[in-house]
mmCIF file of C-alpha atoms in Angstrom:
data_model
loop_
_atom_site.group_PDB
_atom_site.id
_atom_site.type_symbol
_atom_site.label_atom_id
_atom_site.label_comp_id
_atom_site.label_asym_id
_atom_site.label_seq_id
_atom_site.Cartn_x
_atom_site.Cartn_y
_atom_site.Cartn_z
ATOM 1 C CA UNK A 1 -20.227 12.287 -17.559
ATOM 2 C CA UNK A 2 -21.334 11.580 -14.014
ATOM 3 C CA UNK A 3 -23.996 9.240 -12.705
ATOM 4 C CA UNK A 4 -27.273 10.574 -11.278
ATOM 5 C CA UNK A 5 -28.620 8.497 -8.421
ATOM 6 C CA UNK A 6 -31.340 8.778 -5.829
ATOM 7 C CA UNK A 7 -31.985 7.387 -2.369
ATOM 8 C CA UNK A 8 -34.004 4.460 -3.715
ATOM 9 C CA UNK A 9 -31.123 3.411 -5.965
ATOM 10 C CA UNK A 10 -28.643 3.588 -3.107
ATOM 11 C CA UNK A 11 -30.937 1.541 -0.872
ATOM 12 C CA UNK A 12 -31.355 -0.933 -3.706
ATOM 13 C CA UNK A 13 -27.604 -1.338 -4.040
ATOM 14 C CA UNK A 14 -27.214 -1.823 -0.281
ATOM 15 C CA UNK A 15 -30.033 -4.375 -0.301
ATOM 16 C CA UNK A 16 -28.310 -6.260 -3.114
ATOM 17 C CA UNK A 17 -25.026 -6.321 -1.214
ATOM 18 C CA UNK A 18 -26.704 -7.558 1.970
ATOM 19 C CA UNK A 19 -28.578 -10.233 0.010
ATOM 20 C CA UNK A 20 -25.390 -11.429 -1.639
ATOM 21 C CA UNK A 21 -23.617 -11.496 1.708
ATOM 22 C CA UNK A 22 -26.392 -13.678 3.154
ATOM 23 C CA UNK A 23 -25.978 -16.096 0.249
ATOM 24 C CA UNK A 24 -22.302 -16.456 1.105
ATOM 25 C CA UNK A 25 -22.850 -17.381 4.729
ATOM 26 C CA UNK A 26 -21.958 -21.018 5.516
ATOM 27 C CA UNK A 27 -25.550 -21.613 6.626
ATOM 28 C CA UNK A 28 -26.975 -20.715 3.221
ATOM 29 C CA UNK A 29 -27.771 -23.419 0.719
ATOM 30 C CA UNK A 30 -25.813 -21.665 -2.015
ATOM 31 C CA UNK A 31 -22.639 -21.497 0.027
ATOM 32 C CA UNK A 32 -22.865 -25.192 0.835
ATOM 33 C CA UNK A 33 -23.255 -26.407 -2.722
ATOM 34 C CA UNK A 34 -19.996 -27.055 -4.525
ATOM 35 C CA UNK A 35 -18.923 -23.949 -6.385
ATOM 36 C CA UNK A 36 -21.895 -21.921 -5.204
ATOM 37 C CA UNK A 37 -19.743 -19.729 -2.995
ATOM 38 C CA UNK A 38 -17.627 -18.807 -6.023
ATOM 39 C CA UNK A 39 -20.777 -17.828 -7.915
ATOM 40 C CA UNK A 40 -21.916 -15.709 -4.979
ATOM 41 C CA UNK A 41 -18.571 -13.963 -4.779
ATOM 42 C CA UNK A 42 -18.631 -13.317 -8.512
ATOM 43 C CA UNK A 43 -22.078 -11.708 -8.165
ATOM 44 C CA UNK A 44 -20.849 -9.629 -5.244
ATOM 45 C CA UNK A 45 -17.785 -8.533 -7.217
ATOM 46 C CA UNK A 46 -20.046 -7.558 -10.114
ATOM 47 C CA UNK A 47 -22.156 -5.394 -7.799
ATOM 48 C CA UNK A 48 -19.026 -3.721 -6.443
ATOM 49 C CA UNK A 49 -17.801 -2.910 -9.958
ATOM 50 C CA UNK A 50 -21.047 -1.209 -10.944
ATOM 51 C CA UNK A 51 -21.157 2.549 -11.741
ATOM 52 C CA UNK A 52 -23.529 3.070 -8.816
ATOM 53 C CA UNK A 53 -21.056 1.601 -6.343
ATOM 54 C CA UNK A 54 -18.256 3.768 -7.703
ATOM 55 C CA UNK A 55 -20.393 6.898 -7.860
ATOM 56 C CA UNK A 56 -21.990 6.676 -4.420
ATOM 57 C CA UNK A 57 -20.496 4.159 -2.035
ATOM 58 C CA UNK A 58 -16.814 4.780 -2.818
ATOM 59 C CA UNK A 59 -17.036 8.568 -2.243
ATOM 60 C CA UNK A 60 -18.978 7.920 0.952
ATOM 61 C CA UNK A 61 -16.307 5.470 2.137
ATOM 62 C CA UNK A 62 -13.635 8.062 1.359
ATOM 63 C CA UNK A 63 -15.472 10.729 3.364
ATOM 64 C CA UNK A 64 -15.846 8.322 6.262
ATOM 65 C CA UNK A 65 -12.120 7.562 6.197
ATOM 66 C CA UNK A 66 -11.247 11.266 6.247
ATOM 67 C CA UNK A 67 -13.643 11.980 9.110
ATOM 68 C CA UNK A 68 -12.399 8.983 11.099
ATOM 69 C CA UNK A 69 -8.786 10.076 10.572
ATOM 70 C CA UNK A 70 -9.502 13.564 11.860
ATOM 71 C CA UNK A 71 -11.326 12.215 14.915
ATOM 72 C CA UNK A 72 -8.190 10.161 15.613
ATOM 73 C CA UNK A 73 -5.936 13.220 15.449
ATOM 74 C CA UNK A 74 -4.726 12.951 11.842
ATOM 75 C CA UNK A 75 -5.474 16.296 10.085
ATOM 76 C CA UNK A 76 -6.264 14.771 6.691
ATOM 77 C CA UNK A 77 -7.770 17.802 4.912
ATOM 78 C CA UNK A 78 -5.239 20.294 6.252
ATOM 79 C CA UNK A 79 -2.344 17.980 5.385
ATOM 80 C CA UNK A 80 -3.733 17.427 1.881
ATOM 81 C CA UNK A 81 -4.026 21.160 1.260
ATOM 82 C CA UNK A 82 -0.519 21.638 2.609
ATOM 83 C CA UNK A 83 1.165 19.032 0.399
ATOM 84 C CA UNK A 84 -0.686 20.264 -2.696
ATOM 85 C CA UNK A 85 0.686 23.740 -2.016
ATOM 86 C CA UNK A 86 4.263 22.427 -2.053
ATOM 87 C CA UNK A 87 4.121 22.195 -5.872
ATOM 88 C CA UNK A 88 4.176 22.899 -8.744
ATOM 89 C CA UNK A 89 3.594 19.237 -9.462
ATOM 90 C CA UNK A 90 4.680 17.959 -12.840
ATOM 91 C CA UNK A 91 6.330 14.828 -14.172
ATOM 92 C CA UNK A 92 9.673 14.625 -15.930
ATOM 93 C CA UNK A 93 9.917 13.611 -19.572
ATOM 94 C CA UNK A 94 12.251 10.828 -18.434
ATOM 95 C CA UNK A 95 9.394 9.216 -16.514
ATOM 96 C CA UNK A 96 7.712 8.133 -19.736
ATOM 97 C CA UNK A 97 10.713 5.937 -20.543
ATOM 98 C CA UNK A 98 9.835 3.491 -17.747
ATOM 99 C CA UNK A 99 7.521 0.724 -18.946
ATOM 100 C CA UNK A 100 4.476 0.319 -16.695
ATOM 101 C CA UNK A 101 3.243 -3.306 -16.407
ATOM 102 C CA UNK A 102 -0.441 -3.874 -17.091
ATOM 103 C CA UNK A 103 -1.155 -5.084 -13.550
ATOM 104 C CA UNK A 104 -0.013 -1.710 -12.198
ATOM 105 C CA UNK A 105 -2.526 0.233 -14.291
ATOM 106 C CA UNK A 106 -5.590 -1.174 -12.546
ATOM 107 C CA UNK A 107 -7.732 0.939 -10.183
ATOM 108 C CA UNK A 108 -6.242 0.783 -6.707
ATOM 109 C CA UNK A 109 -7.140 2.102 -3.262
ATOM 110 C CA UNK A 110 -10.324 3.641 -4.721
ATOM 111 C CA UNK A 111 -8.342 5.676 -7.296
ATOM 112 C CA UNK A 112 -9.394 4.926 -10.862
ATOM 113 C CA UNK A 113 -5.821 5.494 -12.077
ATOM 114 C CA UNK A 114 -4.370 3.536 -9.193
ATOM 115 C CA UNK A 115 -0.968 4.769 -8.089
ATOM 116 C CA UNK A 116 -0.472 6.653 -11.350
ATOM 117 C CA UNK A 117 -2.145 9.893 -10.279
ATOM 118 C CA UNK A 118 -1.465 12.914 -8.077
ATOM 119 C CA UNK A 119 -4.414 12.342 -5.740
ATOM 120 C CA UNK A 120 -3.076 8.945 -4.678
ATOM 121 C CA UNK A 121 0.436 10.335 -4.250
ATOM 122 C CA UNK A 122 -0.653 13.359 -2.202
ATOM 123 C CA UNK A 123 -2.846 11.275 0.090
ATOM 124 C CA UNK A 124 -0.623 8.197 0.420
ATOM 125 C CA UNK A 125 1.324 9.200 3.529
ATOM 126 C CA UNK A 126 -1.751 10.779 5.120
ATOM 127 C CA UNK A 127 -3.769 7.600 4.579
ATOM 128 C CA UNK A 128 -0.973 5.481 6.017
ATOM 129 C CA UNK A 129 -1.004 7.597 9.165
ATOM 130 C CA UNK A 130 -4.800 7.380 9.338
ATOM 131 C CA UNK A 131 -4.889 3.587 9.004
ATOM 132 C CA UNK A 132 -2.368 3.247 11.822
ATOM 133 C CA UNK A 133 -4.430 5.499 14.078
ATOM 134 C CA UNK A 134 -7.604 3.544 13.280
ATOM 135 C CA UNK A 135 -6.101 0.092 13.786
ATOM 136 C CA UNK A 136 -4.125 0.954 16.937
ATOM 137 C CA UNK A 137 -6.455 3.324 18.797
ATOM 138 C CA UNK A 138 -4.551 3.009 22.061
ATOM 139 C CA UNK A 139 -1.649 4.856 20.385
ATOM 140 C CA UNK A 140 -3.816 7.570 18.812
ATOM 141 C CA UNK A 141 -2.224 9.405 15.903
ATOM 142 C CA UNK A 142 1.017 7.479 16.559
ATOM 143 C CA UNK A 143 -0.626 4.147 15.766
ATOM 144 C CA UNK A 144 1.387 3.797 12.569
ATOM 145 C CA UNK A 145 4.608 4.023 14.577
ATOM 146 C CA UNK A 146 3.448 1.090 16.704
ATOM 147 C CA UNK A 147 2.482 -0.878 13.584
ATOM 148 C CA UNK A 148 5.693 -0.344 11.649
ATOM 149 C CA UNK A 149 7.799 -0.523 14.799
ATOM 150 C CA UNK A 150 6.519 -4.054 15.452
ATOM 151 C CA UNK A 151 7.953 -5.127 12.084
ATOM 152 C CA UNK A 152 11.284 -3.464 12.933
ATOM 153 C CA UNK A 153 11.470 -5.378 16.210
ATOM 154 C CA UNK A 154 10.585 -8.658 14.498
ATOM 155 C CA UNK A 155 13.293 -8.172 11.865
ATOM 156 C CA UNK A 156 15.890 -7.391 14.515
ATOM 157 C CA UNK A 157 14.917 -10.507 16.471
ATOM 158 C CA UNK A 158 15.481 -12.613 13.347
ATOM 159 C CA UNK A 159 19.009 -11.282 12.855
ATOM 160 C CA UNK A 160 18.355 -8.647 10.202
ATOM 161 C CA UNK A 161 21.438 -6.459 9.864
ATOM 162 C CA UNK A 162 23.182 -4.166 7.447
ATOM 163 C CA UNK A 163 26.990 -3.922 7.412
ATOM 164 C CA UNK A 164 28.794 -0.625 7.943
ATOM 165 C CA UNK A 165 28.860 1.254 4.645
ATOM 166 C CA UNK A 166 26.371 -1.216 3.187
ATOM 167 C CA UNK A 167 23.739 -0.572 0.556
ATOM 168 C CA UNK A 168 20.002 -0.874 1.241
ATOM 169 C CA UNK A 169 17.317 -1.063 -1.458
ATOM 170 C CA UNK A 170 13.634 -0.555 -0.657
ATOM 171 C CA UNK A 171 11.480 -2.047 -3.431
ATOM 172 C CA UNK A 172 7.971 -0.620 -3.839
ATOM 173 C CA UNK A 173 8.815 2.395 -1.697
ATOM 174 C CA UNK A 174 5.928 4.672 -2.736
ATOM 175 C CA UNK A 175 6.804 8.188 -1.599
ATOM 176 C CA UNK A 176 9.397 6.827 0.809
ATOM 177 C CA UNK A 177 7.850 6.252 4.236
ATOM 178 C CA UNK A 178 9.561 2.868 4.530
ATOM 179 C CA UNK A 179 12.741 4.191 2.881
ATOM 180 C CA UNK A 180 13.127 6.998 5.397
ATOM 181 C CA UNK A 181 12.479 4.586 8.267
ATOM 182 C CA UNK A 182 15.096 2.250 6.839
ATOM 183 C CA UNK A 183 17.680 5.028 6.699
ATOM 184 C CA UNK A 184 16.898 6.209 10.236
ATOM 185 C CA UNK A 185 17.138 2.669 11.634
ATOM 186 C CA UNK A 186 20.504 1.993 9.981
ATOM 187 C CA UNK A 187 22.782 5.027 10.343
ATOM 188 C CA UNK A 188 25.740 2.789 9.524
ATOM 189 C CA UNK A 189 24.488 2.160 5.969
ATOM 190 C CA UNK A 190 26.274 3.920 3.131
ATOM 191 C CA UNK A 191 23.288 4.306 0.788
ATOM 192 C CA UNK A 192 19.520 3.799 0.847
ATOM 193 C CA UNK A 193 17.701 3.571 -2.499
ATOM 194 C CA UNK A 194 13.914 3.537 -2.789
ATOM 195 C CA UNK A 195 12.498 2.055 -6.007
ATOM 196 C CA UNK A 196 8.948 2.564 -7.256
ATOM 197 C CA UNK A 197 6.897 2.457 -10.467
ATOM 198 C CA UNK A 198 4.846 5.567 -9.709
ATOM 199 C CA UNK A 199 6.492 8.813 -10.836
ATOM 200 C CA UNK A 200 3.791 10.687 -8.917
ATOM 201 C CA UNK A 201 4.668 9.080 -5.583
ATOM 202 C CA UNK A 202 8.374 9.539 -6.211
ATOM 203 C CA UNK A 203 7.862 13.238 -7.021
ATOM 204 C CA UNK A 204 6.099 13.703 -3.680
ATOM 205 C CA UNK A 205 8.833 11.748 -1.900
ATOM 206 C CA UNK A 206 11.619 13.830 -3.422
ATOM 207 C CA UNK A 207 9.836 17.069 -2.586
ATOM 208 C CA UNK A 208 9.424 15.983 1.033
ATOM 209 C CA UNK A 209 13.161 15.314 1.293
ATOM 210 C CA UNK A 210 13.874 18.862 0.053
ATOM 211 C CA UNK A 211 11.806 20.659 2.683
ATOM 212 C CA UNK A 212 13.381 23.058 5.139
ATOM 213 C CA UNK A 213 13.207 22.214 8.841
ATOM 214 C CA UNK A 214 10.260 24.481 9.642
ATOM 215 C CA UNK A 215 8.208 22.952 6.813
ATOM 216 C CA UNK A 216 9.190 19.393 7.729
ATOM 217 C CA UNK A 217 7.585 19.769 11.139
ATOM 218 C CA UNK A 218 4.205 20.393 9.526
ATOM 219 C CA UNK A 219 4.023 17.033 7.746
ATOM 220 C CA UNK A 220 2.110 14.044 9.153
ATOM 221 C CA UNK A 221 5.103 11.694 8.810
ATOM 222 C CA UNK A 222 8.625 11.881 10.291
ATOM 223 C CA UNK A 223 10.973 13.792 7.996
ATOM 224 C CA UNK A 224 14.720 14.179 8.431
ATOM 225 C CA UNK A 225 17.205 15.242 5.746
ATOM 226 C CA UNK A 226 19.456 12.367 4.742
ATOM 227 C CA UNK A 227 21.911 12.607 1.882
ATOM 228 C CA UNK A 228 22.157 8.812 1.691
ATOM 229 C CA UNK A 229 18.581 8.498 0.398
ATOM 230 C CA UNK A 230 17.765 8.488 -3.315
ATOM 231 C CA UNK A 231 14.518 7.574 -5.054
ATOM 232 C CA UNK A 232 14.654 5.653 -8.329
ATOM 233 C CA UNK A 233 11.861 5.402 -10.892
ATOM 234 C CA UNK A 234 11.964 1.786 -12.039
ATOM 235 C CA UNK A 235 10.084 -1.491 -12.005
ATOM 236 C CA UNK A 236 10.985 -3.488 -8.885
ATOM 237 C CA UNK A 237 11.267 -6.479 -11.231
ATOM 238 C CA UNK A 238 13.827 -4.686 -13.426
ATOM 239 C CA UNK A 239 15.662 -2.113 -11.296
ATOM 240 C CA UNK A 240 18.665 -1.658 -13.564
ATOM 241 C CA UNK A 241 20.935 -1.989 -10.524
ATOM 242 C CA UNK A 242 24.130 -4.003 -10.917
ATOM 243 C CA UNK A 243 24.105 -7.700 -10.090
ATOM 244 C CA UNK A 244 25.491 -8.678 -6.679
ATOM 245 C CA UNK A 245 25.735 -5.020 -5.623
ATOM 246 C CA UNK A 246 23.320 -4.727 -2.688
ATOM 247 C CA UNK A 247 23.579 -5.846 0.943
ATOM 248 C CA UNK A 248 19.898 -5.646 1.892
ATOM 249 C CA UNK A 249 16.671 -5.637 -0.137
ATOM 250 C CA UNK A 250 13.428 -4.747 1.612
ATOM 251 C CA UNK A 251 9.810 -5.336 0.565
ATOM 252 C CA UNK A 252 7.618 -3.565 3.114
ATOM 253 C CA UNK A 253 3.841 -4.110 2.739
ATOM 254 C CA UNK A 254 4.235 -4.682 -0.999
ATOM 255 C CA UNK A 255 3.453 -8.369 -1.509
ATOM 256 C CA UNK A 256 -0.312 -8.052 -1.010
ATOM 257 C CA UNK A 257 -0.442 -5.478 -3.817
ATOM 258 C CA UNK A 258 1.066 -7.837 -6.411
ATOM 259 C CA UNK A 259 -0.286 -10.624 -8.608
ATOM 260 C CA UNK A 260 1.706 -13.843 -8.040
ATOM 261 C CA UNK A 261 3.628 -13.641 -11.329
ATOM 262 C CA UNK A 262 4.832 -10.106 -10.570
ATOM 263 C CA UNK A 263 5.831 -11.147 -7.053
ATOM 264 C CA UNK A 264 7.923 -13.953 -8.514
ATOM 265 C CA UNK A 265 9.661 -11.561 -10.909
ATOM 266 C CA UNK A 266 10.439 -9.149 -8.077
ATOM 267 C CA UNK A 267 11.890 -11.900 -5.897
ATOM 268 C CA UNK A 268 14.072 -12.968 -8.820
ATOM 269 C CA UNK A 269 15.314 -9.382 -9.223
ATOM 270 C CA UNK A 270 16.050 -9.156 -5.498
ATOM 271 C CA UNK A 271 18.068 -12.342 -5.759
ATOM 272 C CA UNK A 272 19.977 -10.953 -8.758
ATOM 273 C CA UNK A 273 21.032 -7.677 -7.130
ATOM 274 C CA UNK A 274 21.870 -9.090 -3.682
ATOM 275 C CA UNK A 275 25.488 -9.828 -2.877
ATOM 276 C CA UNK A 276 26.347 -13.355 -1.692
ATOM 277 C CA UNK A 277 25.337 -13.407 1.957
ATOM 278 C CA UNK A 278 22.980 -10.437 1.496
ATOM 279 C CA UNK A 279 19.571 -10.324 3.159
ATOM 280 C CA UNK A 280 16.008 -9.997 1.869
ATOM 281 C CA UNK A 281 13.577 -8.475 4.396
ATOM 282 C CA UNK A 282 9.865 -9.007 3.738
ATOM 283 C CA UNK A 283 7.300 -7.497 6.101
ATOM 284 C CA UNK A 284 3.670 -8.158 5.320
ATOM 285 C CA UNK A 285 0.185 -8.939 6.622
ATOM 286 C CA UNK A 286 -0.325 -12.494 7.879
ATOM 287 C CA UNK A 287 -3.696 -13.900 6.836
ATOM 288 C CA UNK A 288 -3.085 -16.992 8.943
ATOM 289 C CA UNK A 289 -3.634 -14.942 12.115
ATOM 290 C CA UNK A 290 -7.015 -14.840 13.865
ATOM 291 C CA UNK A 291 -7.755 -11.207 13.031
ATOM 292 C CA UNK A 292 -7.254 -11.591 9.297
ATOM 293 C CA UNK A 293 -9.046 -14.952 9.288
ATOM 294 C CA UNK A 294 -12.122 -13.247 10.751
ATOM 295 C CA UNK A 295 -11.848 -10.453 8.198
ATOM 296 C CA UNK A 296 -11.711 -12.906 5.342
ATOM 297 C CA UNK A 297 -14.649 -14.919 6.688
ATOM 298 C CA UNK A 298 -16.916 -11.866 6.231
ATOM 299 C CA UNK A 299 -17.638 -11.978 2.478
ATOM 300 C CA UNK A 300 -19.117 -8.488 2.219
ATOM 301 C CA UNK A 301 -16.399 -6.741 4.180
ATOM 302 C CA UNK A 302 -13.608 -8.630 2.451
ATOM 303 C CA UNK A 303 -15.145 -7.989 -0.969
ATOM 304 C CA UNK A 304 -15.306 -4.272 -0.178
ATOM 305 C CA UNK A 305 -11.604 -4.375 0.672
ATOM 306 C CA UNK A 306 -10.787 -6.426 -2.426
ATOM 307 C CA UNK A 307 -12.562 -3.841 -4.563
ATOM 308 C CA UNK A 308 -9.726 -1.445 -3.692
ATOM 309 C CA UNK A 309 -6.982 -4.102 -3.447
ATOM 310 C CA UNK A 310 -7.320 -6.209 -6.622
ATOM 311 C CA UNK A 311 -4.631 -8.763 -5.737
ATOM 312 C CA UNK A 312 -5.391 -9.198 -2.058
ATOM 313 C CA UNK A 313 -7.299 -12.461 -2.498
ATOM 314 C CA UNK A 314 -4.512 -14.050 -4.544
ATOM 315 C CA UNK A 315 -1.965 -13.028 -1.920
ATOM 316 C CA UNK A 316 -4.130 -14.338 0.933
ATOM 317 C CA UNK A 317 -4.642 -17.665 -0.871
ATOM 318 C CA UNK A 318 -0.915 -18.056 -1.451
ATOM 319 C CA UNK A 319 0.115 -16.903 2.010
ATOM 320 C CA UNK A 320 -2.229 -19.300 3.818
ATOM 321 C CA UNK A 321 -1.671 -22.286 1.518
ATOM 322 C CA UNK A 322 -0.133 -25.479 2.820
ATOM 323 C CA UNK A 323 3.592 -25.712 2.266
ATOM 324 C CA UNK A 324 4.178 -22.026 1.496
ATOM 325 C CA UNK A 325 7.753 -22.042 2.923
ATOM 326 C CA UNK A 326 8.767 -24.449 0.146
ATOM 327 C CA UNK A 327 6.764 -22.901 -2.679
ATOM 328 C CA UNK A 328 5.160 -19.730 -3.904
ATOM 329 C CA UNK A 329 6.957 -16.753 -5.476
ATOM 330 C CA UNK A 330 9.983 -17.062 -3.155
ATOM 331 C CA UNK A 331 10.725 -20.672 -4.113
ATOM 332 C CA UNK A 332 14.373 -21.147 -4.986
ATOM 333 C CA UNK A 333 15.434 -17.748 -3.627
ATOM 334 C CA UNK A 334 17.829 -19.292 -1.140
ATOM 335 C CA UNK A 335 19.495 -21.347 -3.844
ATOM 336 C CA UNK A 336 22.696 -20.160 -5.472
#
């Protein structure tokens, strides 16, 4: 029914967060005593899950993100109005036939319904553009191109290739940013299939692929018609695709949004659908690097991020653990 707050309450919440952050610093007695740091993090997580945090600080963070995006040349509000007007937006009856795992129903990216809502789907590609511009300011509004392009170059250097007429599958494709990039980078491929659990994101992705040339130019992401692309509503852990039928499976910036058990199931499905000699391409954040290590060492900042990315901590723990190449969700993938 809405939460009424005042300035004193907001200041009280901020004071609580700052106090909890100070308790988590290595110099604090609490942080140095056994499991004290875990207690401090639990208290911080509790503060971040409070109605006050959701009612005041989350909307403020969203406004700040929009304003920052527009200062960086990404027209967030205009683009949002534009994509909304491309409707009508409605789901198909067939969408209800796809079982949604419980982990996917959690709040995500500051949306209470996670990826299962129109707001998240409409703003997804805009937000991606905005994050790129913020993190790569020297490239301005084309920062996302630099970010994703670095992954493309790394894959190529490692020998990633798709045979002529081959089939590419993009698991966890959202509305298809990565799927469209995949198709553009591999004109020799015969088919490119994006798979996602969100019918809302897929509806936006399909609508974008239908746009006429004049409309395509108005979107914040590159858009080119490509008859090889199709978007499939399915669980990445149970795609329904035939065994040994795919040449390349891609997971682009998906792993950090999964609990470990789901990641393991998705790797197993990738292994099932890949042909012998096929390739699995995984591009993801590396928490072993200096930048992410610094981010994670700031308890308040990292907790704020985790409040919108519920599985980020589990991914970071796994990805930085000793012996990851021989263990974790991908263990055994190269066998058979």
